[in-house]
Short mmCIF file of C-alpha atoms and ligand atoms in Angstrom, two decimals:
data_model
loop_
_atom_site.label_atom_id
_atom_site.label_comp_id
_atom_site.label_asym_id
_atom_site.label_seq_id
_atom_site.Cartn_x
_atom_site.Cartn_y
_atom_site.Cartn_z
CA MET T 1 77.45 -52.31 185.60
CA ILE T 2 78.53 -50.34 183.06
CA ARG T 3 77.44 -51.35 179.81
CA LYS T 4 79.91 -51.31 176.67
CA ARG T 5 78.72 -49.41 174.01
CA GLU T 6 79.42 -49.57 170.79
CA SER T 7 81.74 -46.37 169.11
CA LEU T 8 79.13 -43.94 167.94
CA TYR T 9 79.36 -42.79 164.18
CA TYR T 10 78.21 -39.15 163.58
CA GLY T 11 75.87 -39.83 160.49
CA ASP T 12 74.26 -42.70 162.43
CA TYR T 13 73.99 -40.51 165.49
CA LEU T 14 72.09 -37.73 164.19
CA LYS T 15 70.58 -39.75 161.29
CA ILE T 16 71.88 -37.77 158.34
CA ASP T 17 71.01 -40.37 155.85
CA ASP T 18 66.94 -39.94 157.05
CA LEU T 19 67.50 -35.91 157.08
CA THR T 20 68.57 -35.54 153.89
CA SER T 21 66.27 -37.23 151.86
CA LEU T 22 63.39 -35.48 153.03
CA GLN T 23 63.27 -33.15 150.43
CA VAL T 24 61.24 -34.36 148.18
CA THR T 25 59.93 -31.81 145.51
CA GLU T 26 56.28 -31.44 143.84
CA SER T 27 57.78 -30.29 141.08
CA SER T 28 59.87 -32.94 140.01
CA LYS T 29 56.98 -35.30 140.52
CA VAL T 30 55.41 -33.55 137.97
CA GLY T 31 58.46 -33.54 135.64
CA ASN T 32 59.30 -30.14 135.91
CA ASP T 33 61.86 -29.19 138.60
CA ALA T 34 61.68 -25.95 140.07
CA HIS T 35 65.14 -25.26 141.26
CA ASP T 36 63.95 -22.88 144.75
CA GLU T 37 61.67 -25.62 145.93
CA THR T 38 64.42 -27.71 147.83
CA LEU T 39 65.02 -23.99 149.78
CA PHE T 40 61.83 -23.59 149.97
CA ILE T 41 61.31 -27.50 151.88
CA ILE T 42 64.58 -26.76 153.71
CA VAL T 43 63.62 -23.80 155.10
CA HIS T 44 60.38 -24.75 156.63
CA GLN T 45 61.92 -27.91 158.10
CA VAL T 46 64.43 -26.28 159.79
CA TYR T 47 61.21 -23.90 161.02
CA GLU T 48 59.42 -27.17 162.08
CA LEU T 49 62.97 -28.42 164.13
CA TRP T 50 63.25 -25.10 165.69
CA PHE T 51 59.49 -25.43 166.68
CA LYS T 52 60.00 -28.51 168.28
CA GLN T 53 62.82 -27.18 170.22
CA ILE T 54 60.51 -24.23 171.40
CA LEU T 55 57.70 -26.80 172.58
CA HIS T 56 60.37 -28.95 174.80
CA GLU T 57 61.36 -25.39 176.40
CA ILE T 58 58.05 -24.25 177.21
CA ASN T 59 57.25 -27.72 178.29
CA SER T 60 59.67 -27.70 180.71
CA ILE T 61 58.99 -24.00 181.93
CA CYS T 62 55.50 -25.22 182.56
CA ALA T 63 56.22 -27.96 184.86
CA TYR T 64 58.54 -26.36 187.09
CA LEU T 65 55.72 -23.60 187.52
CA SER T 66 53.11 -25.92 188.16
CA THR T 67 54.86 -27.01 191.35
CA ASP T 68 52.80 -25.42 194.17
CA LYS T 69 56.16 -23.42 195.13
CA LEU T 70 59.01 -22.25 192.52
CA LYS T 71 62.73 -22.32 194.11
CA ASP T 72 65.02 -19.29 193.31
CA GLN T 73 66.95 -22.06 191.39
CA ASP T 74 64.16 -23.52 189.78
CA LEU T 75 63.39 -19.74 188.37
CA ALA T 76 66.68 -19.34 187.20
CA VAL T 77 65.85 -22.50 185.09
CA CYS T 78 63.24 -21.37 183.81
CA ASN T 79 64.77 -17.77 182.90
CA ASP T 80 67.86 -19.72 180.96
CA ARG T 81 64.95 -21.39 178.96
CA LEU T 82 63.11 -18.28 178.14
CA LYS T 83 66.38 -16.98 177.36
CA ARG T 84 67.13 -19.57 174.84
CA ILE T 85 63.79 -19.40 173.38
CA VAL T 86 64.30 -15.81 172.53
CA GLU T 87 67.49 -16.76 170.83
CA ILE T 88 66.08 -19.18 168.67
CA GLN T 89 63.82 -16.37 168.13
CA HIS T 90 66.02 -14.42 166.58
CA ILE T 91 67.14 -17.28 164.03
CA LEU T 92 63.60 -17.35 162.94
CA LEU T 93 63.97 -14.01 162.33
CA GLN T 94 66.70 -13.92 159.92
CA GLN T 95 65.53 -17.38 157.98
CA LEU T 96 63.11 -15.37 156.85
CA GLN T 97 65.81 -13.33 154.91
CA VAL T 98 67.00 -16.72 153.51
CA MET T 99 63.45 -17.22 152.17
CA GLU T 100 63.27 -14.48 150.30
CA THR T 101 66.08 -15.05 148.48
CA MET T 102 63.31 -16.66 145.93
CA LYS T 103 62.10 -14.37 144.07
CA PRO T 104 58.05 -14.17 143.21
CA MET T 105 58.39 -15.66 140.01
CA ASP T 106 60.70 -18.59 141.07
CA PHE T 107 57.90 -19.13 143.53
CA LEU T 108 55.32 -19.28 140.95
CA GLU T 109 57.30 -21.81 139.40
CA PHE T 110 55.68 -24.48 142.01
CA ARG T 111 53.30 -22.81 144.32
CA ASP T 112 50.30 -24.06 142.70
CA LEU T 113 51.49 -27.38 143.09
CA LEU T 114 51.05 -26.94 147.17
CA THR T 115 47.49 -25.98 147.33
CA PRO T 116 45.81 -26.59 149.17
CA ALA T 117 48.62 -27.09 151.83
CA SER T 118 49.54 -24.28 153.65
CA GLY T 119 51.58 -23.02 156.93
CA PHE T 120 47.83 -22.60 158.55
CA GLN T 121 48.72 -26.36 158.96
CA SER T 122 51.91 -25.98 161.08
CA VAL T 123 50.57 -28.45 164.06
CA GLN T 124 53.71 -27.44 165.65
CA PHE T 125 53.54 -23.70 165.11
CA ARG T 126 49.56 -23.86 166.79
CA GLN T 127 50.88 -25.79 169.85
CA VAL T 128 53.40 -22.94 170.69
CA GLU T 129 50.05 -20.42 170.11
CA LEU T 130 48.28 -22.54 172.69
CA LEU T 131 50.96 -24.03 175.27
CA LEU T 132 52.00 -19.83 175.19
CA GLY T 133 48.12 -18.79 175.84
CA PHE T 134 46.27 -18.18 173.15
CA LYS T 135 42.83 -19.25 173.39
CA LEU T 136 41.36 -21.16 171.06
CA ASP T 137 37.51 -19.67 171.21
CA SER T 138 34.93 -20.62 169.21
CA SER T 139 35.45 -18.55 166.00
CA MET T 140 39.15 -19.52 165.43
CA LYS T 141 38.20 -23.70 166.06
CA GLY T 142 36.51 -23.80 162.50
CA PRO T 143 39.58 -22.08 160.48
CA VAL T 144 42.10 -24.16 162.58
CA LEU T 145 40.78 -27.39 163.29
CA GLY T 146 38.77 -27.59 159.55
CA ARG T 147 41.95 -27.37 157.71
CA LEU T 148 44.08 -30.18 159.56
CA SER T 149 43.85 -33.91 159.39
CA GLU T 150 41.80 -35.96 162.08
CA ASN T 151 44.94 -37.12 164.11
CA ASP T 152 46.20 -33.57 163.78
CA GLN T 153 43.16 -32.17 165.56
CA LYS T 154 43.60 -34.44 167.80
CA ILE T 155 46.57 -33.57 169.25
CA ILE T 156 45.40 -29.66 169.06
CA THR T 157 42.86 -29.98 171.02
CA GLU T 158 44.45 -31.97 173.48
CA THR T 159 47.09 -29.48 173.49
CA SER T 160 44.34 -26.51 174.24
CA ASN T 161 43.32 -28.39 177.40
CA LYS T 162 46.46 -28.15 179.09
CA THR T 163 47.04 -25.53 181.35
CA SER T 164 48.72 -22.66 179.50
CA LEU T 165 52.41 -20.82 180.26
CA PHE T 166 49.98 -17.90 180.68
CA ASP T 167 47.39 -18.94 183.11
CA LEU T 168 51.09 -20.54 185.02
CA VAL T 169 52.53 -17.22 184.95
CA GLU T 170 49.21 -15.89 186.69
CA LYS T 171 49.38 -18.49 189.70
CA TRP T 172 52.60 -17.88 190.46
CA LEU T 173 51.90 -14.20 190.31
CA ILE T 174 49.00 -14.39 193.03
CA ARG T 175 51.20 -16.80 194.99
CA MET T 176 53.75 -13.91 195.52
CA PRO T 177 53.13 -11.81 198.58
CA TYR T 178 53.46 -8.53 197.79
CA CYS T 179 49.53 -7.63 197.71
CA HIS T 180 48.33 -7.79 201.17
CA ASN T 181 50.92 -7.06 203.63
CA SER T 182 48.72 -6.73 207.28
CA GLN T 183 51.93 -4.55 208.45
CA TYR T 184 52.16 -2.09 205.65
CA ASP T 185 49.74 -1.09 203.01
CA PHE T 186 52.08 -0.62 200.52
CA TRP T 187 49.49 0.27 197.87
CA GLN T 188 47.39 2.63 200.05
CA GLU T 189 51.00 4.76 200.07
CA TYR T 190 51.92 4.03 196.19
CA SER T 191 48.34 5.31 195.54
CA LYS T 192 49.40 8.82 197.97
CA SER T 193 52.22 9.17 195.39
CA VAL T 194 50.67 8.58 192.34
CA GLN T 195 47.99 11.02 193.35
CA LYS T 196 51.40 14.02 194.34
CA MET T 197 52.84 12.81 190.84
CA LEU T 198 49.49 13.43 188.62
CA ALA T 199 48.92 16.86 190.75
CA LYS T 200 52.27 17.83 189.48
CA ASP T 201 51.93 16.79 185.85
CA LYS T 202 48.52 18.54 185.89
CA GLN T 203 49.93 21.78 187.36
CA ILE T 204 52.95 21.62 184.70
CA ILE T 205 50.46 20.91 181.69
CA SER T 206 48.11 24.01 183.05
CA ASP T 207 51.31 26.37 183.44
CA ASN T 208 52.66 25.36 179.84
CA HIS T 209 52.42 28.86 178.11
CA LEU T 210 53.62 27.16 175.00
CA LEU T 211 50.17 25.10 174.62
CA SER T 212 46.83 26.62 173.04
CA ALA T 213 43.41 26.59 175.66
CA GLU T 214 42.55 23.64 173.48
CA GLU T 215 45.55 22.06 173.86
CA ILE T 216 45.46 21.92 177.29
CA LYS T 217 42.15 20.96 177.66
CA PHE T 218 43.18 18.03 175.34
CA GLU T 219 46.40 17.10 177.71
CA LEU T 220 44.26 17.40 181.00
CA SER T 221 41.23 14.81 179.49
CA ASN T 222 44.42 12.41 178.50
CA LEU T 223 45.59 12.76 182.71
CA THR T 224 42.00 12.14 183.57
CA LEU T 225 42.11 9.31 181.63
CA THR T 226 45.54 8.40 183.05
CA SER T 227 44.39 8.93 186.84
CA GLN T 228 41.15 6.54 186.14
CA SER T 229 42.84 3.72 185.03
CA PHE T 230 45.12 3.85 188.06
CA GLU T 231 42.05 4.19 189.96
CA VAL T 232 40.44 1.08 188.37
CA LEU T 233 44.00 -0.77 189.15
CA PHE T 234 43.86 -0.50 192.78
CA ASP T 235 39.90 -0.53 193.54
CA SER T 236 39.10 -4.57 193.15
CA GLU T 237 35.40 -3.81 192.60
CA LYS T 238 36.17 -1.28 189.69
CA TYR T 239 38.99 -3.87 188.67
CA GLU T 240 36.02 -6.71 188.21
CA SER T 241 33.71 -4.58 186.59
CA GLN T 242 35.67 -2.02 184.14
CA SER T 243 39.09 -3.67 183.66
CA LYS T 244 39.35 -5.54 179.78
CA ARG T 245 42.53 -7.40 181.35
CA ARG T 246 43.38 -10.71 181.45
CA LEU T 247 45.42 -10.72 184.32
CA GLY T 248 43.10 -10.55 187.94
CA GLN T 249 43.97 -7.56 189.74
CA ASN T 250 46.29 -9.53 192.57
CA ALA T 251 48.56 -10.72 189.64
CA MET T 252 48.54 -7.22 187.72
CA LEU T 253 49.50 -5.41 191.01
CA ASN T 254 51.99 -8.19 191.76
CA ALA T 255 53.68 -7.85 188.32
CA LEU T 256 53.79 -3.86 189.40
CA PHE T 257 55.50 -4.60 192.32
CA ILE T 258 57.92 -6.85 190.98
CA PHE T 259 58.40 -4.03 187.60
CA ILE T 260 59.17 -1.39 190.48
CA TYR T 261 61.52 -3.21 192.53
CA ARG T 262 63.26 -5.21 190.05
CA GLU T 263 67.01 -3.62 191.42
CA GLN T 264 66.18 -5.46 194.71
CA PRO T 265 68.10 -8.52 194.65
CA LYS T 266 64.95 -10.80 195.81
CA LEU T 267 63.16 -9.55 192.78
CA ALA T 268 65.84 -9.64 190.05
CA GLN T 269 65.25 -13.12 188.42
CA ALA T 270 61.48 -12.40 188.86
CA PHE T 271 61.74 -9.64 187.20
CA ASN T 272 64.03 -11.30 184.34
CA PHE T 273 61.16 -14.00 183.83
CA LEU T 274 58.15 -11.29 182.90
CA ASN T 275 60.80 -9.39 180.98
CA SER T 276 61.46 -12.39 178.66
CA LEU T 277 57.64 -12.99 178.48
CA ILE T 278 57.80 -9.95 176.84
CA GLU T 279 60.35 -10.18 174.40
CA LEU T 280 59.09 -13.69 174.02
CA ASP T 281 55.86 -12.37 172.54
CA ALA T 282 57.59 -8.88 170.92
CA ASN T 283 59.39 -11.66 169.06
CA PHE T 284 56.71 -13.96 167.80
CA THR T 285 54.42 -10.58 166.51
CA THR T 286 57.59 -8.92 164.86
CA TRP T 287 57.79 -12.59 163.26
CA ARG T 288 54.26 -12.41 161.99
CA HIS T 289 54.35 -9.23 160.64
CA ARG T 290 58.13 -9.65 158.80
CA HIS T 291 56.14 -13.21 157.20
CA ALA T 292 53.02 -11.08 156.50
CA LEU T 293 55.36 -8.57 154.63
CA MET T 294 56.80 -11.41 152.83
CA ALA T 295 53.76 -13.37 151.80
CA HIS T 296 52.71 -9.71 150.42
CA ARG T 297 56.59 -9.46 148.59
CA MET T 298 55.58 -12.83 147.20
CA LEU T 299 52.41 -12.79 146.23
CA GLY T 300 51.08 -9.30 145.84
CA SER T 301 47.30 -9.20 146.51
CA LYS T 302 47.03 -13.22 145.27
CA ILE T 303 45.08 -15.57 148.06
CA GLY T 304 47.43 -17.99 150.14
CA THR T 305 47.14 -21.70 148.92
CA GLY T 306 45.17 -22.23 152.37
CA GLY T 307 42.80 -20.39 150.83
CA SER T 308 43.19 -17.27 153.26
CA SER T 309 43.28 -13.45 152.19
CA GLY T 310 47.01 -13.67 152.13
CA HIS T 311 49.00 -11.01 153.51
CA GLU T 312 46.08 -8.99 154.86
CA TYR T 313 44.95 -12.17 157.12
CA LEU T 314 48.55 -12.62 158.09
CA LYS T 315 48.33 -8.86 159.04
CA ARG T 316 45.34 -8.92 160.79
CA SER T 317 46.25 -12.29 163.09
CA ALA T 318 49.84 -10.34 163.91
CA GLU T 319 47.07 -7.83 165.77
CA LYS T 320 45.10 -10.40 167.25
CA ARG T 321 47.78 -12.86 168.34
CA GLN T 322 49.45 -11.15 171.44
CA ILE T 323 49.52 -12.67 174.47
CA PHE T 324 51.35 -11.02 177.40
CA THR T 325 49.63 -7.65 176.27
CA ASP T 326 49.19 -7.19 180.33
CA LEU T 327 52.39 -6.99 181.05
CA TYR T 328 53.43 -4.47 178.67
CA ASP T 329 51.05 -2.22 179.80
CA ILE T 330 52.83 -2.73 183.83
CA SER T 331 54.75 0.52 182.04
CA SER T 332 51.63 2.46 182.43
CA PHE T 333 51.43 2.20 186.04
CA LEU T 334 55.17 2.75 186.57
CA ILE T 335 55.79 6.11 188.38
CA PRO T 336 59.71 7.78 189.12
CA ARG T 337 61.96 6.53 191.69
CA SER T 338 61.89 9.65 193.38
CA CYS T 339 58.34 9.44 194.12
CA LEU T 340 58.46 5.45 195.34
CA PRO T 341 57.67 4.99 198.88
CA GLU T 342 60.13 2.70 200.82
CA PHE T 343 60.89 -0.86 199.79
CA PRO T 344 58.85 -2.98 202.25
CA GLU T 345 61.30 -3.60 205.63
CA THR T 346 59.62 -6.81 206.23
CA LEU T 347 60.10 -7.96 202.63
CA GLU T 348 64.05 -7.17 202.87
CA ASN T 349 65.05 -10.63 204.27
C1 HEM Z 401 57.36 -18.09 150.13
C2 HEM Z 401 57.08 -18.39 151.23
C3 HEM Z 401 56.00 -18.29 151.99
C4 HEM Z 401 54.62 -17.40 152.06
C5 HEM Z 401 54.32 -16.65 150.35
C6 HEM Z 401 53.51 -17.90 152.78
C7 HEM Z 401 52.57 -17.06 152.61
C8 HEM Z 401 51.73 -17.63 153.46
C9 HEM Z 401 49.98 -17.26 153.57
C10 HEM Z 401 49.46 -16.47 152.25
C11 HEM Z 401 49.40 -17.67 154.75
C12 HEM Z 401 47.74 -17.87 155.22
C13 HEM Z 401 47.21 -18.79 155.14
C14 HEM Z 401 47.05 -19.59 153.75
O1 HEM Z 401 46.19 -18.28 153.01
O2 HEM Z 401 48.03 -20.04 153.31
C15 HEM Z 401 50.60 -18.06 155.56
C16 HEM Z 401 50.47 -18.82 156.83
C17 HEM Z 401 51.08 -19.57 157.86
N1 HEM Z 401 52.61 -19.57 157.47
FE1 HEM Z 401 53.18 -18.93 155.65
N2 HEM Z 401 54.35 -18.02 153.93
C18 HEM Z 401 55.51 -18.49 153.48
C19 HEM Z 401 56.71 -19.04 154.49
C20 HEM Z 401 56.72 -19.64 155.31
C21 HEM Z 401 57.87 -19.89 156.54
C22 HEM Z 401 59.10 -20.24 155.45
C23 HEM Z 401 57.33 -20.24 157.62
C24 HEM Z 401 57.75 -21.06 158.58
C25 HEM Z 401 57.24 -22.21 159.11
C26 HEM Z 401 55.75 -20.36 157.35
C27 HEM Z 401 54.70 -20.28 158.60
C28 HEM Z 401 53.28 -20.12 158.25
C29 HEM Z 401 52.53 -20.25 159.25
C30 HEM Z 401 52.80 -20.80 161.12
C31 HEM Z 401 51.13 -20.09 159.07
C32 HEM Z 401 49.92 -19.84 159.49
C33 HEM Z 401 49.89 -18.15 160.37
C34 HEM Z 401 48.47 -17.89 161.04
O3 HEM Z 401 47.47 -18.76 160.88
O4 HEM Z 401 48.21 -17.01 161.83
N3 HEM Z 401 55.50 -19.33 156.45
N4 HEM Z 401 51.88 -18.16 155.15
#
């Protein structure tokens, strides 16, 4: 039986009264109203709402990837949701411009009242990092957990024990059938093409009369490094002992295969998925850099309210927090289409 519902009212559904009563400024509490503090609060609150939506999307993508066999239609849903996160990130980036309409002198009106509260304590931001695959190693545990309430520490510890998107993507890549195909050793063919390409490059460098002997030596030593990195990729023992990658060899090779043949209908969805992961990772890094610049502009060389070195700390953390770096590096192993082996027939149907 369908239950009769009361007619819904906009303000009740969206809890507008609750929402608009949540902007309580510290400056008004000390009787010295700082006009821009309302903007500061609203911008942070809007960020937190978007973080909530991002977590909702990441959790659902992780749930799909946790199944033993990811169906094509499920991968399509994951792609739509990753794209949604990427669009939200564009808004997150733009919001910094709204924040920057507040000038450093206006921030100083209330900044000291905020100490020791800080973005360090954004639990949802930390959850996003952890669910994507950032590891809370021993060097991070103190600085991150030490600043949080007991309840928030519990939430972070629980999140860090969950299987991350990175780990699920790696397992999904390993399950793909492209590495070992008994009827056709694809990677042997690929290696031959790579050797041909490198030999051609060597010839081009050696024959280049515009380069000095010193420059030729330098270019050739770079080529040797490229050749060595291919060797490591194709040799499981070398990969195990020499590679510093987080993705294992099979996952890396399968990702490379998807990148090479991304136009094949069978692989288009998988390619879009990996490409969106790279975009998502790059957008977070861009946000961190932009946020560090904003902190520099706002604070100069002052320390943060959370006690860090301020923009210096933020700049360093932008470099260290990339997660899907190995996917960026796939480009190092691409070769021109004209040199590619045939797409394996056994995979065509
Ligand atoms: C006037 C504007 C802002 C300034 C001057 C600023 C400054 C800082 C500083 C100096 C830190 C380092 C920790 C500390 O010592 O406090 C920090 C961390 C952080 N802030 Fe901001 N921030 C601003 C706005 C925002 C906004 C709008 C957000 C959006 C949520 C945000 C999110 C974060 C996060 C997540 C961290 C931790 C980053 C990490 O540990 O990698 N901040 N901020």
